[in-house]
Amino acid sequence: MNRIFSGMQPTRQLHLGNYLGALRNWVSLQDQFESIFCIVDLHALTLPQDPAVLLGNTREVTAAYIAAGIDPERCIIFNQAAVAAHSELSWILSCHTPMGWLNRMTQFKEKAGKHRENAALGLYAYPVLMAADILVYKATHVPVGEDQKQHLELARDIAGAFNRHYDKDFFPLPEPQILGEATRVMSLRDGTKKMSKSDESDYSRINLTDDADTIALKVRKAKTDPDPLPESVEDLEKRAEADNLVTIYSALAGTSRQDTLDRFAGQQFSGFKGALVDLAVDKLAPISTEMNRLMADVGEIDRILRRGADKANAIASANLADIKDIIGLLRP
């Protein structure tokens, strides 16, 4: 069976965009692939973190994985820092990664901005650690969002360079999986910006921890325009906020945007938002309830993470041993 690897950072709360763009797809993929899902806490260190908050967020993301439907009995769920092979392989791969490749990474340029000289090395080298995350398990497929697609392409380049350098067909070239219509869920306050955990306004997103009343309030307050819903997707795409809400509805309902427009075309947003509230509460409130139940027993969450780390470490350590033999590092 092919193997998938993916993960999320434990920074702030997970939201609707994380669910529709990734988590929901992971749930379906666990039936098709050997699945490894990581809480990438080492990646979170590229920005300053409060230790207590980071620890709590790691457990909360784990709870979100399980509440969304990822089965820890069938999948490996663990936090990245618990498996040392990630960091060790990252160093090895960094020695096979030209600076020119990293200089092309647009996300570093965006996050570092005008203060590039003061940016931490970890932010610059982040894509190499991401490559190590994937390659240490010899993952064949990686479900990613559009914003991480360039990093996955780099992982493929690094894997190919390693294979050619040592004349070994060792690493598979992982294939991206960008699934579903709602791969980019936008802010409820600004349809031109991606829904983000870092947005100052909590009304810009629906958090997975939001209860039914909060979900309903945020949907009703979501920015729209005064015109009724159009009949075609072509017209919809000219209206960012309208497109975003229709996209969210379609993703939650499992239909296309055109199917949604066929049902609601010509209606005002007041009526459409009512239908969206009912659907969002039906789909998301059970996740919030289950997350709260899981977070009431952090000991069980920690046990799940330890068990997952043991399984992950068994795979990663064996592959890392082979890598060391290939490159000529003496092992005990």
Tab-separated table of C-alpha atoms in Angstrom:
chain	number	residue	atom	x	y	z
A	1	MET	CA	0.000	0.000	0.000
A	2	ASN	CA	1.189	3.531	-0.788
A	3	ARG	CA	2.011	5.729	2.188
A	4	ILE	CA	0.904	9.310	2.858
A	5	PHE	CA	2.430	11.808	5.251
A	6	SER	CA	1.075	15.181	6.229
A	7	GLY	CA	0.902	17.456	9.245
A	8	MET	CA	-0.260	20.732	10.744
A	9	GLN	CA	1.483	23.218	12.973
A	10	PRO	CA	0.216	23.608	16.550
A	11	THR	CA	-0.018	27.385	16.275
A	12	ARG	CA	-3.296	28.908	17.427
A	13	GLN	CA	-6.628	27.183	16.829
A	14	LEU	CA	-7.474	25.089	13.795
A	15	HIS	CA	-10.321	26.487	11.726
A	16	LEU	CA	-12.777	25.685	8.972
A	17	GLY	CA	-10.128	26.172	6.284
A	18	ASN	CA	-7.906	23.548	7.919
A	19	TYR	CA	-10.845	21.156	8.063
A	20	LEU	CA	-12.098	21.607	4.490
A	21	GLY	CA	-8.650	21.984	2.941
A	22	ALA	CA	-6.950	19.118	4.757
A	23	LEU	CA	-8.505	17.266	7.691
A	24	ARG	CA	-11.643	16.110	5.906
A	25	ASN	CA	-9.556	14.815	3.014
A	26	TRP	CA	-7.202	12.999	5.391
A	27	VAL	CA	-10.182	11.162	6.867
A	28	SER	CA	-11.094	9.710	3.457
A	29	LEU	CA	-7.469	8.989	2.556
A	30	GLN	CA	-6.932	6.753	5.597
A	31	ASP	CA	-9.039	4.101	3.849
A	32	GLN	CA	-6.791	4.154	0.775
A	33	PHE	CA	-3.268	4.620	2.155
A	34	GLU	CA	-1.021	3.694	5.006
A	35	SER	CA	-1.390	7.023	6.813
A	36	ILE	CA	1.014	9.029	8.973
A	37	PHE	CA	-0.304	12.307	10.381
A	38	CYS	CA	2.028	14.518	12.357
A	39	ILE	CA	1.688	17.558	14.585
A	40	VAL	CA	4.700	19.486	13.299
A	41	ASP	CA	5.783	21.215	16.485
A	42	LEU	CA	9.375	21.742	15.294
A	43	HIS	CA	8.083	23.803	12.385
A	44	ALA	CA	6.172	25.969	14.842
A	45	LEU	CA	9.504	27.073	16.326
A	46	THR	CA	10.246	29.181	13.256
A	47	LEU	CA	8.244	31.847	15.115
A	48	PRO	CA	8.464	32.708	18.838
A	49	GLN	CA	6.291	30.414	20.948
A	50	ASP	CA	5.070	30.446	24.526
A	51	PRO	CA	6.089	26.965	25.796
A	52	ALA	CA	2.861	26.337	27.708
A	53	VAL	CA	0.724	27.478	24.780
A	54	LEU	CA	2.694	25.335	22.330
A	55	LEU	CA	2.216	22.286	24.535
A	56	GLY	CA	-1.515	22.917	24.838
A	57	ASN	CA	-1.892	23.537	21.104
A	58	THR	CA	-0.100	20.276	20.315
A	59	ARG	CA	-2.690	18.375	22.328
A	60	GLU	CA	-5.531	20.393	20.829
A	61	VAL	CA	-4.458	19.665	17.257
A	62	THR	CA	-4.238	15.982	18.162
A	63	ALA	CA	-7.792	16.181	19.503
A	64	ALA	CA	-8.906	17.894	16.280
A	65	TYR	CA	-7.410	15.111	14.158
A	66	ILE	CA	-9.310	12.462	16.102
A	67	ALA	CA	-12.547	14.452	16.418
A	68	ALA	CA	-12.570	15.026	12.648
A	69	GLY	CA	-12.458	11.268	12.085
A	70	ILE	CA	-8.816	10.183	11.900
A	71	ASP	CA	-8.611	6.820	13.619
A	72	PRO	CA	-5.497	6.417	15.820
A	73	GLU	CA	-5.927	2.638	15.617
A	74	ARG	CA	-5.508	2.700	11.836
A	75	CYS	CA	-3.240	5.743	11.418
A	76	ILE	CA	-0.046	6.919	13.055
A	77	ILE	CA	-0.581	10.183	14.942
A	78	PHE	CA	2.398	11.741	16.720
A	79	ASN	CA	4.227	14.996	17.325
A	80	GLN	CA	7.284	15.657	15.201
A	81	ALA	CA	9.724	16.388	18.050
A	82	ALA	CA	9.156	12.891	19.472
A	83	VAL	CA	10.980	11.308	16.502
A	84	ALA	CA	14.595	12.516	16.332
A	85	ALA	CA	15.083	11.132	12.815
A	86	HIS	CA	13.242	14.166	11.395
A	87	SER	CA	15.921	16.561	12.646
A	88	GLU	CA	18.809	14.263	11.804
A	89	LEU	CA	17.680	13.675	8.232
A	90	SER	CA	17.016	17.397	7.847
A	91	TRP	CA	20.730	18.074	8.415
A	92	ILE	CA	21.768	15.355	5.972
A	93	LEU	CA	19.408	16.674	3.300
A	94	SER	CA	20.497	20.278	3.902
A	95	CYS	CA	23.953	19.172	2.792
A	96	HIS	CA	22.416	18.080	-0.524
A	97	THR	CA	20.278	21.196	-1.070
A	98	PRO	CA	21.734	24.101	-3.105
A	99	MET	CA	21.173	27.578	-1.667
A	100	GLY	CA	19.694	28.605	-5.000
A	101	TRP	CA	16.802	26.190	-4.506
A	102	LEU	CA	15.961	27.702	-1.116
A	103	ASN	CA	16.297	31.239	-2.466
A	104	ARG	CA	13.385	30.513	-4.784
A	105	MET	CA	10.986	29.687	-1.950
A	106	THR	CA	8.318	32.381	-2.023
A	107	GLN	CA	6.958	31.684	1.453
A	108	PHE	CA	10.244	32.699	3.090
A	109	LYS	CA	10.227	35.953	1.140
A	110	GLU	CA	6.643	36.644	2.221
A	111	LYS	CA	7.186	35.847	5.908
A	112	ALA	CA	10.603	37.494	6.234
A	113	GLY	CA	9.485	40.575	4.325
A	114	LYS	CA	11.804	43.565	4.537
A	115	HIS	CA	13.589	42.124	7.579
A	116	ARG	CA	15.183	39.172	5.796
A	117	GLU	CA	18.577	39.748	7.407
A	118	ASN	CA	17.016	39.332	10.844
A	119	ALA	CA	14.989	36.244	9.960
A	120	ALA	CA	15.943	33.029	11.742
A	121	LEU	CA	17.783	30.268	9.898
A	122	GLY	CA	14.931	27.928	10.805
A	123	LEU	CA	12.476	29.975	8.739
A	124	TYR	CA	14.844	29.846	5.762
A	125	ALA	CA	15.597	26.114	6.130
A	126	TYR	CA	11.981	25.176	6.927
A	127	PRO	CA	11.436	23.502	3.509
A	128	VAL	CA	14.371	21.127	4.085
A	129	LEU	CA	12.877	19.960	7.370
A	130	MET	CA	9.566	19.495	5.572
A	131	ALA	CA	11.347	17.357	2.980
A	132	ALA	CA	12.896	15.292	5.778
A	133	ASP	CA	9.463	14.841	7.388
A	134	ILE	CA	8.188	13.268	4.190
A	135	LEU	CA	11.249	11.372	3.011
A	136	VAL	CA	12.181	9.779	6.341
A	137	TYR	CA	9.034	7.666	5.895
A	138	LYS	CA	9.547	7.231	2.140
A	139	ALA	CA	6.041	8.620	1.689
A	140	THR	CA	4.642	8.231	-1.817
A	141	HIS	CA	1.873	10.834	-1.558
A	142	VAL	CA	1.424	14.081	0.373
A	143	PRO	CA	-1.912	15.882	0.708
A	144	VAL	CA	-1.006	19.571	0.698
A	145	GLY	CA	-2.589	22.960	0.236
A	146	GLU	CA	-1.638	25.239	-2.620
A	147	ASP	CA	0.594	27.279	-0.294
A	148	GLN	CA	2.794	24.235	0.399
A	149	LYS	CA	2.952	22.890	-3.142
A	150	GLN	CA	6.265	24.646	-3.872
A	151	HIS	CA	7.803	23.054	-0.768
A	152	LEU	CA	6.686	19.612	-1.904
A	153	GLU	CA	8.256	20.230	-5.305
A	154	LEU	CA	11.487	21.024	-3.458
A	155	ALA	CA	11.180	17.748	-1.538
A	156	ARG	CA	10.934	15.925	-4.861
A	157	ASP	CA	14.003	17.789	-6.141
A	158	ILE	CA	15.988	16.920	-3.006
A	159	ALA	CA	14.947	13.271	-3.207
A	160	GLY	CA	15.972	13.087	-6.851
A	161	ALA	CA	19.302	14.794	-6.179
A	162	PHE	CA	20.073	12.336	-3.359
A	163	ASN	CA	19.188	9.348	-5.533
A	164	ARG	CA	21.366	10.578	-8.390
A	165	HIS	CA	24.310	11.522	-6.173
A	166	TYR	CA	24.528	8.071	-4.620
A	167	ASP	CA	23.245	6.199	-7.691
A	168	LYS	CA	20.475	4.642	-5.617
A	169	ASP	CA	16.759	4.456	-6.243
A	170	PHE	CA	16.121	5.016	-2.546
A	171	PHE	CA	13.614	7.829	-2.081
A	172	PRO	CA	10.313	7.786	-3.957
A	173	LEU	CA	9.355	11.121	-5.475
A	174	PRO	CA	6.267	12.033	-3.418
A	175	GLU	CA	3.193	13.054	-5.366
A	176	PRO	CA	1.065	16.023	-4.251
A	177	GLN	CA	-2.605	15.509	-3.562
A	178	ILE	CA	-4.682	18.691	-3.696
A	179	LEU	CA	-8.218	17.474	-3.186
A	180	GLY	CA	-11.663	18.991	-3.093
A	181	GLU	CA	-13.181	22.253	-4.258
A	182	ALA	CA	-12.490	24.119	-1.015
A	183	THR	CA	-8.710	23.911	-1.027
A	184	ARG	CA	-8.609	27.648	-0.284
A	185	VAL	CA	-11.184	28.881	2.189
A	186	MET	CA	-11.117	32.647	2.505
A	187	SER	CA	-11.675	35.008	5.408
A	188	LEU	CA	-15.284	35.667	6.427
A	189	ARG	CA	-14.369	39.361	6.691
A	190	ASP	CA	-12.412	39.695	3.433
A	191	GLY	CA	-12.984	37.270	0.576
A	192	THR	CA	-9.645	38.169	-1.018
A	193	LYS	CA	-7.593	36.876	1.933
A	194	LYS	CA	-7.111	33.282	3.012
A	195	MET	CA	-8.780	32.232	6.261
A	196	SER	CA	-5.964	32.339	8.798
A	197	LYS	CA	-5.260	31.420	12.407
A	198	SER	CA	-3.232	34.632	12.712
A	199	ASP	CA	-5.986	37.062	11.666
A	200	GLU	CA	-6.674	39.494	14.516
A	201	SER	CA	-10.443	39.218	14.071
A	202	ASP	CA	-11.948	36.009	15.433
A	203	TYR	CA	-14.954	36.726	13.202
A	204	SER	CA	-12.736	36.120	10.150
A	205	ARG	CA	-12.792	32.351	10.738
A	206	ILE	CA	-14.812	29.498	12.203
A	207	ASN	CA	-12.638	27.696	14.721
A	208	LEU	CA	-13.071	23.965	15.161
A	209	THR	CA	-13.628	24.637	18.862
A	210	ASP	CA	-16.558	27.021	18.214
A	211	ASP	CA	-19.913	25.879	19.558
A	212	ALA	CA	-23.137	25.940	17.543
A	213	ASP	CA	-24.151	29.449	18.641
A	214	THR	CA	-20.743	30.892	17.769
A	215	ILE	CA	-20.720	29.196	14.362
A	216	ALA	CA	-24.168	30.635	13.611
A	217	LEU	CA	-23.157	34.135	14.725
A	218	LYS	CA	-19.997	34.160	12.590
A	219	VAL	CA	-21.815	32.958	9.470
A	220	ARG	CA	-24.532	35.606	9.878
A	221	LYS	CA	-21.898	38.311	10.346
A	222	ALA	CA	-19.826	37.152	7.346
A	223	LYS	CA	-19.230	39.877	4.772
A	224	THR	CA	-21.386	39.714	1.635
A	225	ASP	CA	-22.610	42.105	-1.059
A	226	PRO	CA	-26.122	43.468	-1.705
A	227	ASP	CA	-26.819	41.517	-4.886
A	228	PRO	CA	-28.690	38.179	-5.030
A	229	LEU	CA	-26.783	35.000	-5.744
A	230	PRO	CA	-25.926	34.622	-9.452
A	231	GLU	CA	-26.781	31.736	-11.738
A	232	SER	CA	-23.295	30.856	-12.976
A	233	VAL	CA	-19.896	30.139	-11.419
A	234	GLU	CA	-18.364	32.607	-13.882
A	235	ASP	CA	-20.425	35.433	-12.413
A	236	LEU	CA	-19.849	34.144	-8.870
A	237	GLU	CA	-16.068	34.328	-9.218
A	238	LYS	CA	-16.291	38.079	-9.808
A	239	ARG	CA	-17.659	38.486	-6.250
A	240	ALA	CA	-15.081	37.339	-3.696
A	241	GLU	CA	-17.245	37.150	-0.556
A	242	ALA	CA	-20.159	35.520	-2.366
A	243	ASP	CA	-17.803	32.999	-3.950
A	244	ASN	CA	-16.290	32.175	-0.563
A	245	LEU	CA	-19.620	31.446	1.145
A	246	VAL	CA	-20.870	29.379	-1.788
A	247	THR	CA	-17.587	27.476	-1.810
A	248	ILE	CA	-17.902	26.742	1.923
A	249	TYR	CA	-21.498	25.575	1.510
A	250	SER	CA	-20.602	23.383	-1.449
A	251	ALA	CA	-17.663	21.789	0.365
A	252	LEU	CA	-19.716	21.042	3.478
A	253	ALA	CA	-22.584	19.671	1.396
A	254	GLY	CA	-20.330	17.642	-0.892
A	255	THR	CA	-21.652	19.325	-4.040
A	256	SER	CA	-20.214	21.579	-6.733
A	257	ARG	CA	-20.568	25.347	-6.655
A	258	GLN	CA	-22.802	25.152	-9.719
A	259	ASP	CA	-25.113	22.708	-7.933
A	260	THR	CA	-25.335	25.152	-5.033
A	261	LEU	CA	-26.125	28.035	-7.388
A	262	ASP	CA	-28.789	25.947	-9.124
A	263	ARG	CA	-30.512	25.708	-5.744
A	264	PHE	CA	-30.018	29.256	-4.439
A	265	ALA	CA	-29.636	31.477	-7.556
A	266	GLY	CA	-31.662	34.677	-7.275
A	267	GLN	CA	-31.986	34.471	-3.496
A	268	GLN	CA	-30.715	37.119	-1.126
A	269	PHE	CA	-27.889	36.283	1.244
A	270	SER	CA	-30.145	36.411	4.291
A	271	GLY	CA	-31.856	33.213	3.164
A	272	PHE	CA	-28.685	31.563	1.935
A	273	LYS	CA	-26.869	32.289	5.189
A	274	GLY	CA	-29.670	30.580	7.107
A	275	ALA	CA	-29.129	27.418	5.088
A	276	LEU	CA	-25.363	27.727	5.539
A	277	VAL	CA	-25.773	28.093	9.316
A	278	ASP	CA	-27.841	24.909	9.510
A	279	LEU	CA	-25.316	22.990	7.406
A	280	ALA	CA	-22.215	24.319	9.177
A	281	VAL	CA	-23.629	23.579	12.633
A	282	ASP	CA	-24.648	20.089	11.537
A	283	LYS	CA	-21.156	19.300	10.223
A	284	LEU	CA	-18.914	21.186	12.665
A	285	ALA	CA	-20.628	21.231	16.058
A	286	PRO	CA	-20.056	17.468	16.598
A	287	ILE	CA	-16.326	18.010	16.006
A	288	SER	CA	-16.253	20.774	18.604
A	289	THR	CA	-18.107	18.585	21.104
A	290	GLU	CA	-15.745	15.660	20.585
A	291	MET	CA	-12.670	17.895	20.834
A	292	ASN	CA	-13.874	19.195	24.181
A	293	ARG	CA	-14.435	15.633	25.395
A	294	LEU	CA	-10.946	14.578	24.336
A	295	MET	CA	-9.285	17.653	25.835
A	296	ALA	CA	-10.835	16.786	29.182
A	297	ASP	CA	-8.439	13.812	29.342
A	298	VAL	CA	-5.007	15.017	28.189
A	299	GLY	CA	-3.488	11.841	29.601
A	300	GLU	CA	-5.258	9.829	26.913
A	301	ILE	CA	-4.116	12.275	24.229
A	302	ASP	CA	-0.523	11.890	25.447
A	303	ARG	CA	-0.870	8.098	25.356
A	304	ILE	CA	-2.077	8.260	21.758
A	305	LEU	CA	0.868	10.490	20.821
A	306	ARG	CA	3.398	8.201	22.552
A	307	ARG	CA	1.987	5.131	20.846
A	308	GLY	CA	2.081	6.917	17.501
A	309	ALA	CA	5.649	8.120	18.091
A	310	ASP	CA	6.777	4.556	18.812
A	311	LYS	CA	5.287	3.363	15.509
A	312	ALA	CA	6.679	6.330	13.576
A	313	ASN	CA	10.118	5.916	15.117
A	314	ALA	CA	10.266	2.265	14.068
A	315	ILE	CA	9.792	3.249	10.414
A	316	ALA	CA	11.953	6.380	10.496
A	317	SER	CA	14.872	4.786	12.357
A	318	ALA	CA	15.079	1.883	9.919
A	319	ASN	CA	15.081	4.227	6.925
A	320	LEU	CA	17.624	6.550	8.555
A	321	ALA	CA	19.935	3.591	9.204
A	322	ASP	CA	19.799	2.725	5.491
A	323	ILE	CA	20.513	6.352	4.602
A	324	LYS	CA	23.565	6.422	6.864
A	325	ASP	CA	24.875	3.257	5.233
A	326	ILE	CA	24.370	4.772	1.774
A	327	ILE	CA	26.260	7.983	2.580
A	328	GLY	CA	29.015	6.308	4.594
A	329	LEU	CA	28.247	7.293	8.182
A	330	LEU	CA	29.481	4.774	10.756
A	331	ARG	CA	26.676	3.421	12.918
A	332	PRO	CA	27.051	1.691	16.308
